[in-house]
PDB file of N, CA and C in Angstrom:
ATOM      1  N   MET I   1      56.293  66.470  16.600  1.00 63.00           N
ATOM      2  CA  MET I   1      57.284  65.598  16.025  1.00 63.00           C
ATOM      3  C   MET I   1      57.598  64.461  16.992  1.00 63.00           C
ATOM      4  N   GLY I   2      57.797  63.290  16.446  1.00 68.00           N
ATOM      5  CA  GLY I   2      58.288  62.189  17.230  1.00 68.00           C
ATOM      6  C   GLY I   2      57.268  61.214  17.745  1.00 68.00           C
ATOM      7  N   ALA I   3      55.990  61.472  17.533  1.00 81.00           N
ATOM      8  CA  ALA I   3      54.979  60.529  18.023  1.00 81.00           C
ATOM      9  C   ALA I   3      54.992  59.264  17.179  1.00 81.00           C
ATOM     10  N   GLU I   4      54.648  58.167  17.797  1.00 83.00           N
ATOM     11  CA  GLU I   4      54.627  56.903  17.065  1.00 83.00           C
ATOM     12  C   GLU I   4      53.390  56.096  17.434  1.00 83.00           C
ATOM     13  N   ARG I   5      52.795  55.490  16.446  1.00 86.00           N
ATOM     14  CA  ARG I   5      51.638  54.625  16.655  1.00 86.00           C
ATOM     15  C   ARG I   5      52.138  53.182  16.760  1.00 86.00           C
ATOM     16  N   TYR I   6      51.632  52.449  17.747  1.00 91.00           N
ATOM     17  CA  TYR I   6      52.078  51.079  17.971  1.00 91.00           C
ATOM     18  C   TYR I   6      51.020  50.029  17.645  1.00 91.00           C
ATOM     19  N   ASN I   7      49.745  50.411  17.678  1.00 95.00           N
ATOM     20  CA  ASN I   7      48.668  49.432  17.500  1.00 95.00           C
ATOM     21  C   ASN I   7      47.661  49.870  16.451  1.00 95.00           C
ATOM     22  N   ASN I   8      47.066  48.893  15.794  1.00 96.00           N
ATOM     23  CA  ASN I   8      45.922  49.151  14.921  1.00 96.00           C
ATOM     24  C   ASN I   8      44.656  48.977  15.757  1.00 96.00           C
ATOM     25  N   TYR I   9      43.600  49.568  15.309  1.00 96.00           N
ATOM     26  CA  TYR I   9      42.337  49.475  16.040  1.00 96.00           C
ATOM     27  C   TYR I   9      41.183  49.465  15.059  1.00 96.00           C
ATOM     28  N   LYS I  10      40.036  49.105  15.552  1.00 96.00           N
ATOM     29  CA  LYS I  10      38.815  49.218  14.756  1.00 96.00           C
ATOM     30  C   LYS I  10      37.691  49.607  15.701  1.00 96.00           C
ATOM     31  N   GLY I  11      36.643  50.135  15.138  1.00 95.00           N
ATOM     32  CA  GLY I  11      35.508  50.552  15.940  1.00 95.00           C
ATOM     33  C   GLY I  11      35.653  51.959  16.458  1.00 95.00           C
ATOM     34  N   TYR I  12      34.654  52.356  17.253  1.00 90.00           N
ATOM     35  CA  TYR I  12      34.601  53.692  17.824  1.00 90.00           C
ATOM     36  C   TYR I  12      33.807  53.625  19.123  1.00 90.00           C
ATOM     37  N   SER I  13      34.201  54.400  20.095  1.00 88.00           N
ATOM     38  CA  SER I  13      33.499  54.482  21.374  1.00 88.00           C
ATOM     39  C   SER I  13      33.407  53.100  22.020  1.00 88.00           C
ATOM     40  N   SER I  14      32.221  52.600  22.271  1.00 90.00           N
ATOM     41  CA  SER I  14      32.084  51.317  22.976  1.00 90.00           C
ATOM     42  C   SER I  14      32.478  50.119  22.108  1.00 90.00           C
ATOM     43  N   SER I  15      32.608  50.314  20.773  1.00 95.00           N
ATOM     44  CA  SER I  15      33.021  49.205  19.905  1.00 95.00           C
ATOM     45  C   SER I  15      34.518  49.256  19.586  1.00 95.00           C
ATOM     46  N   PHE I  16      35.251  50.199  20.187  1.00 95.00           N
ATOM     47  CA  PHE I  16      36.689  50.374  19.962  1.00 95.00           C
ATOM     48  C   PHE I  16      37.446  49.130  20.433  1.00 95.00           C
ATOM     49  N   ARG I  17      38.249  48.532  19.550  1.00 97.00           N
ATOM     50  CA  ARG I  17      38.980  47.304  19.869  1.00 97.00           C
ATOM     51  C   ARG I  17      40.383  47.307  19.256  1.00 97.00           C
ATOM     52  N   TYR I  18      41.305  46.649  19.945  1.00 97.00           N
ATOM     53  CA  TYR I  18      42.660  46.407  19.442  1.00 97.00           C
ATOM     54  C   TYR I  18      42.577  45.539  18.190  1.00 97.00           C
ATOM     55  N   ASP I  19      43.400  45.862  17.168  1.00 97.00           N
ATOM     56  CA  ASP I  19      43.363  45.108  15.922  1.00 97.00           C
ATOM     57  C   ASP I  19      44.771  44.775  15.429  1.00 97.00           C
ATOM     58  N   GLY I  20      45.681  44.460  16.346  1.00 97.00           N
ATOM     59  CA  GLY I  20      47.018  44.024  15.959  1.00 97.00           C
ATOM     60  C   GLY I  20      48.067  45.122  16.022  1.00 97.00           C
ATOM     61  N   ASN I  21      49.318  44.716  15.828  1.00 96.00           N
ATOM     62  CA  ASN I  21      50.443  45.648  15.835  1.00 96.00           C
ATOM     63  C   ASN I  21      50.432  46.512  14.583  1.00 96.00           C
ATOM     64  N   HIS I  22      50.959  47.716  14.697  1.00 95.00           N
ATOM     65  CA  HIS I  22      51.027  48.648  13.573  1.00 95.00           C
ATOM     66  C   HIS I  22      52.472  48.784  13.108  1.00 95.00           C
ATOM     67  N   LYS I  23      52.707  48.640  11.829  1.00 92.00           N
ATOM     68  CA  LYS I  23      54.035  48.858  11.259  1.00 92.00           C
ATOM     69  C   LYS I  23      54.045  50.275  10.689  1.00 92.00           C
ATOM     70  N   ASP I  24      54.793  51.154  11.333  1.00 87.00           N
ATOM     71  CA  ASP I  24      54.797  52.580  10.993  1.00 87.00           C
ATOM     72  C   ASP I  24      55.791  52.876   9.870  1.00 87.00           C
ATOM     73  N   PRO I  25      55.322  53.314   8.695  1.00 89.00           N
ATOM     74  CA  PRO I  25      56.215  53.604   7.575  1.00 89.00           C
ATOM     75  C   PRO I  25      56.756  55.042   7.591  1.00 89.00           C
ATOM     76  N   SER I  26      56.486  55.814   8.648  1.00 86.00           N
ATOM     77  CA  SER I  26      56.896  57.225   8.707  1.00 86.00           C
ATOM     78  C   SER I  26      58.414  57.361   8.614  1.00 86.00           C
ATOM     79  N   THR I  27      58.843  58.420   7.944  1.00 89.00           N
ATOM     80  CA  THR I  27      60.275  58.711   7.849  1.00 89.00           C
ATOM     81  C   THR I  27      60.753  59.356   9.149  1.00 89.00           C
ATOM     82  N   LEU I  28      62.068  59.453   9.313  1.00 88.00           N
ATOM     83  CA  LEU I  28      62.662  60.076  10.493  1.00 88.00           C
ATOM     84  C   LEU I  28      63.256  61.421  10.118  1.00 88.00           C
ATOM     85  N   ASP I  29      63.231  62.359  11.076  1.00 86.00           N
ATOM     86  CA  ASP I  29      63.868  63.648  10.824  1.00 86.00           C
ATOM     87  C   ASP I  29      65.354  63.555  11.189  1.00 86.00           C
ATOM     88  N   SER I  30      66.062  64.680  11.145  1.00 87.00           N
ATOM     89  CA  SER I  30      67.507  64.665  11.394  1.00 87.00           C
ATOM     90  C   SER I  30      67.864  64.300  12.840  1.00 87.00           C
ATOM     91  N   PHE I  31      66.890  64.343  13.755  1.00 87.00           N
ATOM     92  CA  PHE I  31      67.110  63.957  15.151  1.00 87.00           C
ATOM     93  C   PHE I  31      66.616  62.534  15.423  1.00 87.00           C
ATOM     94  N   MET I  32      66.307  61.796  14.355  1.00 87.00           N
ATOM     95  CA  MET I  32      65.832  60.410  14.435  1.00 87.00           C
ATOM     96  C   MET I  32      64.458  60.282  15.102  1.00 87.00           C
ATOM     97  N   ARG I  33      63.642  61.339  14.971  1.00 87.00           N
ATOM     98  CA  ARG I  33      62.269  61.298  15.474  1.00 87.00           C
ATOM     99  C   ARG I  33      61.344  61.005  14.301  1.00 87.00           C
ATOM    100  N   LYS I  34      60.217  60.388  14.572  1.00 86.00           N
ATOM    101  CA  LYS I  34      59.222  60.152  13.525  1.00 86.00           C
ATOM    102  C   LYS I  34      58.767  61.500  12.987  1.00 86.00           C
ATOM    103  N   ASN I  35      58.685  61.621  11.671  1.00 84.00           N
ATOM    104  CA  ASN I  35      58.306  62.868  11.014  1.00 84.00           C
ATOM    105  C   ASN I  35      56.781  62.925  10.880  1.00 84.00           C
ATOM    106  N   VAL I  36      56.106  63.122  12.011  1.00 83.00           N
ATOM    107  CA  VAL I  36      54.642  63.129  12.058  1.00 83.00           C
ATOM    108  C   VAL I  36      54.152  64.281  12.930  1.00 83.00           C
ATOM    109  N   SER I  37      52.903  64.616  12.780  1.00 80.00           N
ATOM    110  CA  SER I  37      52.244  65.609  13.627  1.00 80.00           C
ATOM    111  C   SER I  37      50.977  64.993  14.178  1.00 80.00           C
ATOM    112  N   ILE I  38      50.553  65.489  15.321  1.00 82.00           N
ATOM    113  CA  ILE I  38      49.314  65.028  15.934  1.00 82.00           C
ATOM    114  C   ILE I  38      48.357  66.209  16.037  1.00 82.00           C
ATOM    115  N   LEU I  39      47.115  65.959  15.692  1.00 82.00           N
ATOM    116  CA  LEU I  39      46.079  66.978  15.806  1.00 82.00           C
ATOM    117  C   LEU I  39      44.936  66.404  16.618  1.00 82.00           C
ATOM    118  N   ALA I  40      44.514  67.134  17.644  1.00 83.00           N
ATOM    119  CA  ALA I  40      43.360  66.725  18.445  1.00 83.00           C
ATOM    120  C   ALA I  40      42.379  67.893  18.502  1.00 83.00           C
ATOM    121  N   ILE I  41      41.146  67.623  18.199  1.00 82.00           N
ATOM    122  CA  ILE I  41      40.106  68.652  18.230  1.00 82.00           C
ATOM    123  C   ILE I  41      38.977  68.138  19.111  1.00 82.00           C
ATOM    124  N   ASP I  42      38.552  68.982  20.046  1.00 83.00           N
ATOM    125  CA  ASP I  42      37.474  68.570  20.941  1.00 83.00           C
ATOM    126  C   ASP I  42      36.137  68.575  20.207  1.00 83.00           C
ATOM    127  N   ALA I  43      35.195  67.877  20.758  1.00 79.00           N
ATOM    128  CA  ALA I  43      33.852  67.811  20.176  1.00 79.00           C
ATOM    129  C   ALA I  43      32.823  68.166  21.238  1.00 79.00           C
ATOM    130  N   ILE I  44      31.793  68.850  20.820  1.00 82.00           N
ATOM    131  CA  ILE I  44      30.693  69.168  21.723  1.00 82.00           C
ATOM    132  C   ILE I  44      29.572  68.176  21.449  1.00 82.00           C
ATOM    133  N   ASP I  45      29.055  67.580  22.497  1.00 82.00           N
ATOM    134  CA  ASP I  45      27.960  66.625  22.360  1.00 82.00           C
ATOM    135  C   ASP I  45      26.637  67.394  22.359  1.00 82.00           C
ATOM    136  N   PHE I  46      26.179  67.749  21.182  1.00 83.00           N
ATOM    137  CA  PHE I  46      24.947  68.536  21.066  1.00 83.00           C
ATOM    138  C   PHE I  46      23.703  67.718  21.396  1.00 83.00           C
ATOM    139  N   ALA I  47      23.819  66.412  21.442  1.00 81.00           N
ATOM    140  CA  ALA I  47      22.675  65.580  21.808  1.00 81.00           C
ATOM    141  C   ALA I  47      22.266  65.823  23.258  1.00 81.00           C
ATOM    142  N   ARG I  48      23.194  66.313  24.057  1.00 80.00           N
ATOM    143  CA  ARG I  48      22.911  66.547  25.477  1.00 80.00           C
ATOM    144  C   ARG I  48      22.466  67.979  25.763  1.00 80.00           C
ATOM    145  N   THR I  49      22.329  68.790  24.742  1.00 79.00           N
ATOM    146  CA  THR I  49      21.854  70.164  24.941  1.00 79.00           C
ATOM    147  C   THR I  49      20.332  70.174  24.945  1.00 79.00           C
ATOM    148  N   THR I  50      19.776  71.321  25.306  1.00 79.00           N
ATOM    149  CA  THR I  50      18.315  71.417  25.345  1.00 79.00           C
ATOM    150  C   THR I  50      17.706  71.232  23.961  1.00 79.00           C
ATOM    151  N   SER I  51      18.463  71.629  22.922  1.00 85.00           N
ATOM    152  CA  SER I  51      17.989  71.450  21.553  1.00 85.00           C
ATOM    153  C   SER I  51      19.180  71.179  20.638  1.00 85.00           C
ATOM    154  N   PRO I  52      19.232  70.024  19.993  1.00 81.00           N
ATOM    155  CA  PRO I  52      20.349  69.740  19.077  1.00 81.00           C
ATOM    156  C   PRO I  52      20.484  70.769  17.950  1.00 81.00           C
ATOM    157  N   LYS I  53      19.435  71.529  17.676  1.00 88.00           N
ATOM    158  CA  LYS I  53      19.489  72.548  16.616  1.00 88.00           C
ATOM    159  C   LYS I  53      20.468  73.672  16.944  1.00 88.00           C
ATOM    160  N   VAL I  54      20.859  73.797  18.212  1.00 89.00           N
ATOM    161  CA  VAL I  54      21.782  74.849  18.614  1.00 89.00           C
ATOM    162  C   VAL I  54      23.122  74.729  17.876  1.00 89.00           C
ATOM    163  N   GLN I  55      23.485  73.527  17.429  1.00 89.00           N
ATOM    164  CA  GLN I  55      24.747  73.337  16.703  1.00 89.00           C
ATOM    165  C   GLN I  55      24.768  74.065  15.366  1.00 89.00           C
ATOM    166  N   TYR I  56      23.624  74.467  14.857  1.00 92.00           N
ATOM    167  CA  TYR I  56      23.551  75.152  13.563  1.00 92.00           C
ATOM    168  C   TYR I  56      23.552  76.666  13.693  1.00 92.00           C
ATOM    169  N   LYS I  57      23.687  77.192  14.908  1.00 93.00           N
ATOM    170  CA  LYS I  57      23.792  78.640  15.090  1.00 93.00           C
ATOM    171  C   LYS I  57      25.138  79.086  14.539  1.00 93.00           C
ATOM    172  N   ILE I  58      25.147  80.274  13.931  1.00 96.00           N
ATOM    173  CA  ILE I  58      26.348  80.756  13.245  1.00 96.00           C
ATOM    174  C   ILE I  58      27.562  80.793  14.166  1.00 96.00           C
ATOM    175  N   GLU I  59      27.385  81.182  15.428  1.00 94.00           N
ATOM    176  CA  GLU I  59      28.546  81.248  16.329  1.00 94.00           C
ATOM    177  C   GLU I  59      29.117  79.853  16.612  1.00 94.00           C
ATOM    178  N   ARG I  60      28.272  78.852  16.654  1.00 91.00           N
ATOM    179  CA  ARG I  60      28.751  77.470  16.861  1.00 91.00           C
ATOM    180  C   ARG I  60      29.470  76.959  15.616  1.00 91.00           C
ATOM    181  N   ILE I  61      28.925  77.262  14.455  1.00 93.00           N
ATOM    182  CA  ILE I  61      29.561  76.839  13.199  1.00 93.00           C
ATOM    183  C   ILE I  61      30.921  77.514  13.045  1.00 93.00           C
ATOM    184  N   LEU I  62      30.980  78.817  13.313  1.00 95.00           N
ATOM    185  CA  LEU I  62      32.256  79.532  13.207  1.00 95.00           C
ATOM    186  C   LEU I  62      33.292  78.991  14.183  1.00 95.00           C
ATOM    187  N   ARG I  63      32.859  78.617  15.376  1.00 92.00           N
ATOM    188  CA  ARG I  63      33.776  78.026  16.350  1.00 92.00           C
ATOM    189  C   ARG I  63      34.404  76.761  15.775  1.00 92.00           C
ATOM    190  N   GLU I  64      33.602  75.903  15.199  1.00 90.00           N
ATOM    191  CA  GLU I  64      34.101  74.644  14.648  1.00 90.00           C
ATOM    192  C   GLU I  64      35.000  74.858  13.434  1.00 90.00           C
ATOM    193  N   VAL I  65      34.612  75.780  12.556  1.00 93.00           N
ATOM    194  CA  VAL I  65      35.418  76.059  11.355  1.00 93.00           C
ATOM    195  C   VAL I  65      36.764  76.665  11.747  1.00 93.00           C
ATOM    196  N   ASN I  66      36.750  77.629  12.671  1.00 92.00           N
ATOM    197  CA  ASN I  66      38.005  78.239  13.116  1.00 92.00           C
ATOM    198  C   ASN I  66      38.908  77.230  13.796  1.00 92.00           C
ATOM    199  N   LYS I  67      38.336  76.374  14.605  1.00 89.00           N
ATOM    200  CA  LYS I  67      39.100  75.343  15.296  1.00 89.00           C
ATOM    201  C   LYS I  67      39.766  74.400  14.279  1.00 89.00           C
ATOM    202  N   ALA I  68      39.034  73.996  13.278  1.00 88.00           N
ATOM    203  CA  ALA I  68      39.577  73.109  12.246  1.00 88.00           C
ATOM    204  C   ALA I  68      40.664  73.822  11.439  1.00 88.00           C
ATOM    205  N   TYR I  69      40.432  75.079  11.085  1.00 91.00           N
ATOM    206  CA  TYR I  69      41.417  75.846  10.311  1.00 91.00           C
ATOM    207  C   TYR I  69      42.748  75.920  11.053  1.00 91.00           C
ATOM    208  N   VAL I  70      42.691  76.312  12.320  1.00 88.00           N
ATOM    209  CA  VAL I  70      43.908  76.438  13.115  1.00 88.00           C
ATOM    210  C   VAL I  70      44.593  75.077  13.257  1.00 88.00           C
ATOM    211  N   GLY I  71      43.829  74.038  13.510  1.00 85.00           N
ATOM    212  CA  GLY I  71      44.401  72.716  13.697  1.00 85.00           C
ATOM    213  C   GLY I  71      45.058  72.150  12.451  1.00 85.00           C
ATOM    214  N   PHE I  72      44.402  72.309  11.313  1.00 84.00           N
ATOM    215  CA  PHE I  72      44.923  71.722  10.079  1.00 84.00           C
ATOM    216  C   PHE I  72      45.919  72.607   9.354  1.00 84.00           C
ATOM    217  N   TYR I  73      45.997  73.882   9.711  1.00 84.00           N
ATOM    218  CA  TYR I  73      46.914  74.798   9.039  1.00 84.00           C
ATOM    219  C   TYR I  73      48.367  74.407   9.246  1.00 84.00           C
ATOM    220  N   GLY I  74      48.714  73.955  10.436  1.00 73.00           N
ATOM    221  CA  GLY I  74      50.104  73.595  10.712  1.00 73.00           C
ATOM    222  C   GLY I  74      50.871  74.808  11.183  1.00 73.00           C
ATOM    223  N   SER I  75      52.171  74.724  11.140  1.00 64.00           N
ATOM    224  CA  SER I  75      53.011  75.835  11.571  1.00 64.00           C
ATOM    225  C   SER I  75      54.080  76.102  10.533  1.00 64.00           C
ATOM    226  N   GLU I  76      54.645  77.290  10.606  1.00 61.00           N
ATOM    227  CA  GLU I  76      55.715  77.669   9.678  1.00 61.00           C
ATOM    228  C   GLU I  76      56.919  76.745   9.855  1.00 61.00           C
ATOM    229  N   THR I  77      57.246  76.411  11.087  1.00 59.00           N
ATOM    230  CA  THR I  77      58.374  75.496  11.368  1.00 59.00           C
ATOM    231  C   THR I  77      58.121  74.139  10.735  1.00 59.00           C
ATOM    232  N   GLU I  78      56.906  73.626  10.886  1.00 58.00           N
ATOM    233  CA  GLU I  78      56.544  72.330  10.315  1.00 58.00           C
ATOM    234  C   GLU I  78      56.651  72.376   8.794  1.00 58.00           C
ATOM    235  N   ASP I  79      56.178  73.466   8.176  1.00 54.00           N
ATOM    236  CA  ASP I  79      56.241  73.587   6.718  1.00 54.00           C
ATOM    237  C   ASP I  79      57.694  73.575   6.226  1.00 54.00           C
ATOM    238  N   GLN I  80      58.584  74.272   6.920  1.00 56.00           N
ATOM    239  CA  GLN I  80      59.979  74.305   6.519  1.00 56.00           C
ATOM    240  C   GLN I  80      60.640  72.943   6.653  1.00 56.00           C
ATOM    241  N   THR I  81      60.300  72.213   7.718  1.00 54.00           N
ATOM    242  CA  THR I  81      60.855  70.873   7.943  1.00 54.00           C
ATOM    243  C   THR I  81      60.455  69.937   6.832  1.00 54.00           C
ATOM    244  N   ASN I  82      59.184  69.997   6.416  1.00 56.00           N
ATOM    245  CA  ASN I  82      58.678  69.075   5.399  1.00 56.00           C
ATOM    246  C   ASN I  82      59.195  69.395   4.006  1.00 56.00           C
ATOM    247  N   LYS I  83      59.695  70.604   3.758  1.00 55.00           N
ATOM    248  CA  LYS I  83      60.214  70.984   2.439  1.00 55.00           C
ATOM    249  C   LYS I  83      61.620  70.469   2.211  1.00 55.00           C
ATOM    250  N   LYS I  84      62.319  70.098   3.286  1.00 53.00           N
ATOM    251  CA  LYS I  84      63.710  69.639   3.143  1.00 53.00           C
ATOM    252  C   LYS I  84      63.777  68.235   2.644  1.00 53.00           C
TER     253      LYS I  84
END
């Protein structure tokens, strides 16, 4: 809760560039914080492994699916806040 975005951007990696100020339309909670959540998920660079095919092994796929599930599921506290 409470994070705020200040800038717009375009591109990715080496083409990542500032693209002007961001006008944040997010609502505020009862403590005057932005009513937002942040999710960050790490990535494995399979191009640097001995074989990029390793990313298709079941244990690697399950790792990624579980990581996404936990990240996107949210929390019980967050769910209650958003229902009010």
